[in-house]
Short mmCIF file of C-alpha atoms in Angstrom, two decimals:
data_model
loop_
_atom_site.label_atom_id
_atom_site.label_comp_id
_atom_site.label_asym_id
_atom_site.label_seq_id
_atom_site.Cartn_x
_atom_site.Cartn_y
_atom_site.Cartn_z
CA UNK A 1372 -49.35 20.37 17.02
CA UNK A 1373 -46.83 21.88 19.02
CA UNK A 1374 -47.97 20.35 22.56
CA UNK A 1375 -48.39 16.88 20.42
CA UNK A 1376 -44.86 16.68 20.25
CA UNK A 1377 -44.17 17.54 23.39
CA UNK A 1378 -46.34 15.14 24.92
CA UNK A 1379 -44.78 12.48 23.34
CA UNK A 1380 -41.28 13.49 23.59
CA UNK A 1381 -42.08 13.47 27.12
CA UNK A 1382 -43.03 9.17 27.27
CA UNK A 1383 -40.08 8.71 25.13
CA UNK A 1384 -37.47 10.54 26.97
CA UNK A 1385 -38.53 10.05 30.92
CA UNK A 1386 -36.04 9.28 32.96
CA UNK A 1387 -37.92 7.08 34.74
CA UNK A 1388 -39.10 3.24 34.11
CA UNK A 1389 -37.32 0.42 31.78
CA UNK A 1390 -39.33 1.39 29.02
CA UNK A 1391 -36.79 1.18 25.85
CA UNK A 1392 -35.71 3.54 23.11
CA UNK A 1393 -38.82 4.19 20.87
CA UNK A 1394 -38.28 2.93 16.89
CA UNK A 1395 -40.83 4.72 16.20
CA UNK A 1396 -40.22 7.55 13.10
CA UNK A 1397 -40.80 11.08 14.94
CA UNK A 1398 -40.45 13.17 12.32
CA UNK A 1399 -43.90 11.26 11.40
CA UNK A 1400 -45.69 13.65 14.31
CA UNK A 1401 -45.42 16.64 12.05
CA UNK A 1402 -47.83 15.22 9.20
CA UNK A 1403 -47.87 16.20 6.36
CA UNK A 1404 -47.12 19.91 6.64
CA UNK A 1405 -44.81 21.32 4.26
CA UNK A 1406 -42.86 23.22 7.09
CA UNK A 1407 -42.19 22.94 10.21
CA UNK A 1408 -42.23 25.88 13.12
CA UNK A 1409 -38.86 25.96 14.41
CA UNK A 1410 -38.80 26.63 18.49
CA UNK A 1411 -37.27 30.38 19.38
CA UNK A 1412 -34.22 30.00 21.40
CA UNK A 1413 -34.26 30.30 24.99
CA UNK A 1414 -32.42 29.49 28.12
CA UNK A 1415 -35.14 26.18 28.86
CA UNK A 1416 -34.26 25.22 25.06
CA UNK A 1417 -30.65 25.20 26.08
CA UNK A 1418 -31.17 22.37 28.79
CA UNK A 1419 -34.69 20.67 28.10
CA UNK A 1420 -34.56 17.48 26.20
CA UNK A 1421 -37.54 17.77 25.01
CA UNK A 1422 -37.25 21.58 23.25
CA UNK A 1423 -33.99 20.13 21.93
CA UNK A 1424 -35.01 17.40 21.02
CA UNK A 1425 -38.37 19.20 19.12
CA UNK A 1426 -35.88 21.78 17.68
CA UNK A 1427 -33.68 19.18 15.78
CA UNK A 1428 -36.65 17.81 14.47
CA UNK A 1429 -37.73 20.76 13.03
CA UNK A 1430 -34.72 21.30 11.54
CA UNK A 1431 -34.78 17.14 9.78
CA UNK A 1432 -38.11 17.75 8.34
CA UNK A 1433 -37.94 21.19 6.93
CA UNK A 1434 -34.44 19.36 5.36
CA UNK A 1435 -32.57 21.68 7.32
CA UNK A 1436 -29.70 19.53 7.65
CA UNK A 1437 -26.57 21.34 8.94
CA UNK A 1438 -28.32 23.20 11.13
CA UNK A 1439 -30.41 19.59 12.57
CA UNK A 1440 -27.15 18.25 12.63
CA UNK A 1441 -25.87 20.93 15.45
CA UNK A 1442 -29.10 20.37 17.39
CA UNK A 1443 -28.70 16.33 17.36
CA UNK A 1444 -24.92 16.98 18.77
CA UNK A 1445 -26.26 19.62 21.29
CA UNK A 1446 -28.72 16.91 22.53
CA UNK A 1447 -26.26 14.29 23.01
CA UNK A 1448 -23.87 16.47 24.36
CA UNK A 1449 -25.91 17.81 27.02
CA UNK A 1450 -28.04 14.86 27.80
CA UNK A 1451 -25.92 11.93 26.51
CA UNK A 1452 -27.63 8.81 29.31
CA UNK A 1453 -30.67 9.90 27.71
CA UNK A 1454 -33.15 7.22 25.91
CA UNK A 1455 -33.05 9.08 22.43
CA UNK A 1456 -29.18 9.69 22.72
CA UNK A 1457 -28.98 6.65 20.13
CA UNK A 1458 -31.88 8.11 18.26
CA UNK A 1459 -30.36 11.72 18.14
CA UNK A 1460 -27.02 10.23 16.80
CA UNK A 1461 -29.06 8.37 14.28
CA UNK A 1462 -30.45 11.39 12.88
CA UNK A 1463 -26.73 12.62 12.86
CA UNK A 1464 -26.07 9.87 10.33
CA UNK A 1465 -29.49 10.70 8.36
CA UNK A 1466 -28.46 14.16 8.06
CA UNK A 1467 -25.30 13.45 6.07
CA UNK A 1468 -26.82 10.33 4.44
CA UNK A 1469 -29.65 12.92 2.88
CA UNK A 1470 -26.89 15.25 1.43
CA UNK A 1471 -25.24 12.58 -0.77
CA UNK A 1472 -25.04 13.49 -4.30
CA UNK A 1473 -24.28 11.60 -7.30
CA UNK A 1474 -21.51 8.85 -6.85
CA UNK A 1475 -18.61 10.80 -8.45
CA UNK A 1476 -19.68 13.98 -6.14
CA UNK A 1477 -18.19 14.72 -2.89
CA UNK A 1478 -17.39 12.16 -0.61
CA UNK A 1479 -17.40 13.64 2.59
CA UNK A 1480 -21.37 13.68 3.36
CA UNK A 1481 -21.11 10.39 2.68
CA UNK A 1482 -17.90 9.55 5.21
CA UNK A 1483 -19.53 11.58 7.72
CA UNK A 1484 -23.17 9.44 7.63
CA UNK A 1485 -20.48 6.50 7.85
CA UNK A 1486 -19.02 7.57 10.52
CA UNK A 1487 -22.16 9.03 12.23
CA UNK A 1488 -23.54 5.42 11.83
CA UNK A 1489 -20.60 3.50 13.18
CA UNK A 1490 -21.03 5.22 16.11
CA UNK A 1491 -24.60 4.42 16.38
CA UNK A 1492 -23.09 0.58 16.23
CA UNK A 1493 -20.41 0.78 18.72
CA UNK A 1494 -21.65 3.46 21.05
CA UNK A 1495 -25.82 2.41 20.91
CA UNK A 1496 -25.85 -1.53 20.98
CA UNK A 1497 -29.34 -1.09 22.26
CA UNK A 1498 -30.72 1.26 20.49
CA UNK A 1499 -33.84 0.40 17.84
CA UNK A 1500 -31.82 2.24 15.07
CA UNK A 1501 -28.97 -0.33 15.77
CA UNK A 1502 -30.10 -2.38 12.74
CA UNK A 1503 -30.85 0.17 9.94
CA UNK A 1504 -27.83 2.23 11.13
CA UNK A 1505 -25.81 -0.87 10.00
CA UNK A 1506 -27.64 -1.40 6.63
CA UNK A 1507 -27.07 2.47 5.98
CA UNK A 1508 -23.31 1.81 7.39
CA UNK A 1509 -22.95 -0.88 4.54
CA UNK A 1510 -24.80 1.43 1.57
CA UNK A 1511 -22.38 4.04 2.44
CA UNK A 1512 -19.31 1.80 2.28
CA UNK A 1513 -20.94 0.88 -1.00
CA UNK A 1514 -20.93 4.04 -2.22
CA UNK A 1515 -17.58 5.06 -1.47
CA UNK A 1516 -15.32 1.83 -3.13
CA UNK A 1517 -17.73 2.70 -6.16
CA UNK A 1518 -16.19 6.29 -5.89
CA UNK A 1519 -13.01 4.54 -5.68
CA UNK A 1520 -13.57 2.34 -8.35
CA UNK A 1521 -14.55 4.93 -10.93
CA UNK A 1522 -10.98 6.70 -10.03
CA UNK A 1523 -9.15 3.60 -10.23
CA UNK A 1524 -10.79 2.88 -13.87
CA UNK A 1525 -10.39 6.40 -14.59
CA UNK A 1526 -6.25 6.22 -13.92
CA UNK A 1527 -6.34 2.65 -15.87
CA UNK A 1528 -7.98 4.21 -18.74
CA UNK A 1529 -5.44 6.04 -18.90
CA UNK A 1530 -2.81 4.06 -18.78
CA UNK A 1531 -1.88 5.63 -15.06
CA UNK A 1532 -1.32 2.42 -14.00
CA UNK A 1533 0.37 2.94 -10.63
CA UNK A 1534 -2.24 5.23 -9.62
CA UNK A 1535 -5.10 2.58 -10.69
CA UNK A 1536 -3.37 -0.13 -8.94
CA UNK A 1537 -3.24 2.13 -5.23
CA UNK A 1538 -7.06 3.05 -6.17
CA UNK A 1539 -8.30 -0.79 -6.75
CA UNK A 1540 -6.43 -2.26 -3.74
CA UNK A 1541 -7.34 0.67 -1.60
CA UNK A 1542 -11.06 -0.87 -2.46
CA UNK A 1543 -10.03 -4.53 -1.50
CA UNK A 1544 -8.46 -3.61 1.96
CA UNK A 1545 -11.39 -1.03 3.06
CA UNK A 1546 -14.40 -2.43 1.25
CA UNK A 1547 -13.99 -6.19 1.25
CA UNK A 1548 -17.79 -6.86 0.75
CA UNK A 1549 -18.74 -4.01 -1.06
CA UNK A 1550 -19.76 -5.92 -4.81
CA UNK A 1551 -17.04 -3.59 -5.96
CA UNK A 1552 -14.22 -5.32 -4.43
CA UNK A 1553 -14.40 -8.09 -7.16
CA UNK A 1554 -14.35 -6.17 -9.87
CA UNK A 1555 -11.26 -4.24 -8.27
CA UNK A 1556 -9.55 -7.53 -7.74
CA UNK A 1557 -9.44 -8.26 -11.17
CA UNK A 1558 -8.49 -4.95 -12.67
CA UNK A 1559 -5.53 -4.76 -9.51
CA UNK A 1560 -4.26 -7.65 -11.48
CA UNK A 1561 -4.79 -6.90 -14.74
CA UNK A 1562 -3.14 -3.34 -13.46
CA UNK A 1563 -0.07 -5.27 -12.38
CA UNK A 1564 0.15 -7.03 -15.03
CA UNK A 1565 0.71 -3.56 -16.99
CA UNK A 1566 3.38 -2.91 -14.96
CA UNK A 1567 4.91 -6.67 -15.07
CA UNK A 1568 4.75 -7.13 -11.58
CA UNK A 1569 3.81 -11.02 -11.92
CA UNK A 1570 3.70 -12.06 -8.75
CA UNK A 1571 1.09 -9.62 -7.43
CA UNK A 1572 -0.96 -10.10 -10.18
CA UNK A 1573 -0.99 -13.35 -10.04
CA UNK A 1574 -1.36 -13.02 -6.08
CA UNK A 1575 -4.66 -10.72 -6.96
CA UNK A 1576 -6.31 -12.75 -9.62
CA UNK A 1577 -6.12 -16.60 -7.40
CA UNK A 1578 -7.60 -14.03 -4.59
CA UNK A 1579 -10.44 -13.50 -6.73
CA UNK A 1580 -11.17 -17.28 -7.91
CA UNK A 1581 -10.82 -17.89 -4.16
CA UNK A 1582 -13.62 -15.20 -3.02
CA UNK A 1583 -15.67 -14.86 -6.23
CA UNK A 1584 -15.74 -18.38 -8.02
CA UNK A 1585 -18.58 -18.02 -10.16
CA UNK A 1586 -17.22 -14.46 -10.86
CA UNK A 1587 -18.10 -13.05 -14.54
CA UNK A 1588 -14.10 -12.86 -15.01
CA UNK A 1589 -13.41 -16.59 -14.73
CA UNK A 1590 -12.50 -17.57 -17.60
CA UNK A 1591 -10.18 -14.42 -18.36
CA UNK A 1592 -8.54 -14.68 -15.39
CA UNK A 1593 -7.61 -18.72 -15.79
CA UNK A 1594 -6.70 -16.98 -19.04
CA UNK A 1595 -4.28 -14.94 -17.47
CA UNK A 1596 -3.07 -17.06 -15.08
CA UNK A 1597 -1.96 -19.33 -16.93
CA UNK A 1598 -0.08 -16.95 -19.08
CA UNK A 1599 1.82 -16.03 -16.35
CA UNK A 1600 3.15 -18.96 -15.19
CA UNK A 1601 4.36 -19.55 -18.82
#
């Protein structure tokens, strides 16, 4: 198995010919084996792309993720012109994205796969993980204006009103087309409206007619608009 994967590694990461960054899933070499042998250290592992590269693999598919994350970083550190540099930051953004918990958990696996696959955007336009880096990018901005938005409902519920109203447009400034955003449009107005600031909530609620007109708070918010022009 082990000279499988090296083989391979090998075609992918020459540093010869135009051939370009493999989308092909590597941790797919290792079967179906429950676990993975991870490679002893040694001073070749230190430099050879291909023994770091096996190593943080390892790591990924025995779900090993803080450690796979160090070996993805090593790799791009030390070899960062290499073909699977993109890949290896990829991986980066995996890593985190596999440690999310529930919504109203932790947020910071879920800023660092954000982060991890931003970078994969900006620093990788050619890479073959380009694409699903960006669809992960938008699940994880998803994520965190829901985490937002069950805060903000949480202070409104409670009649914390100020505190709701930073939460909601925090949502509408960050995450402008997460689905959340409308739903923190309207409860930003209704939020100002509670503390009878009538310009801004009138300000939030046209904002939301504007960018959501079939929204499912139409007719409330014509409602309320019209209120508080009275």
């Amino acid at each position: 198995m082990q000279y499988i994967i090296i083989i391979v590694f090998l075609l992918l990461a020459g540093c010869s010919g135009s051939r370009s960054e493999s989308s092909f899933d590597l941790s797919s070499l290792f079967g179906k084996e429950e676990t993975v042998q991870i490679p002893e250290e040694s001073i070749e592992l230190n430099y050879d792309p291909v023994l770091l590269m096996q190593r943080a693999e390892a790591y990924y598919v025995n779900k090993q993720y803080p450690e796979a994350i160090e070996e993805y970083k090593r790799f791009i550190k030390i070899h960062p012109a290499n073909k699977l540099a993109g890949y290896a930051q990829y991986r980066i953004g995996m890593s985190h994205f596999n440690q999310m918990k529930e919504v109203d958990r932790d947020p910071e696996p879920v800023i660092k796969a954000l982060d991890a696959f931003k970078k994969v955007i900006s620093d990788y336009p050619r890479s073959s993980y380009r694409e699903d880096a960006r669809i992960k990018a938008d699940m994880c901005m998803e994520r965190l204006a829901e985490q937002q938005f069950i805060i903000g409902r949480f202070y409104y519920k409670n009649s914390a009103y100020p505190a709701a109203a930073g939460r909601f447009k925090q949502i509408v400034k960050d995450y402008p087309n997460a689905k959340f955003s409308e739903h923190a449009l309207y409860y930003l107005g209704i939020s100002y409206i509670k503390l009878k600031d009538k310009g801004s909530a009138s300000q939030s609620l046209e904002d939301l007619l504007k960018r959501y007109p079939d929204t499912k708070y139409k007719g409330d918010v014509r409602r309320l608009l019209k209120k508080l022009k009275t």
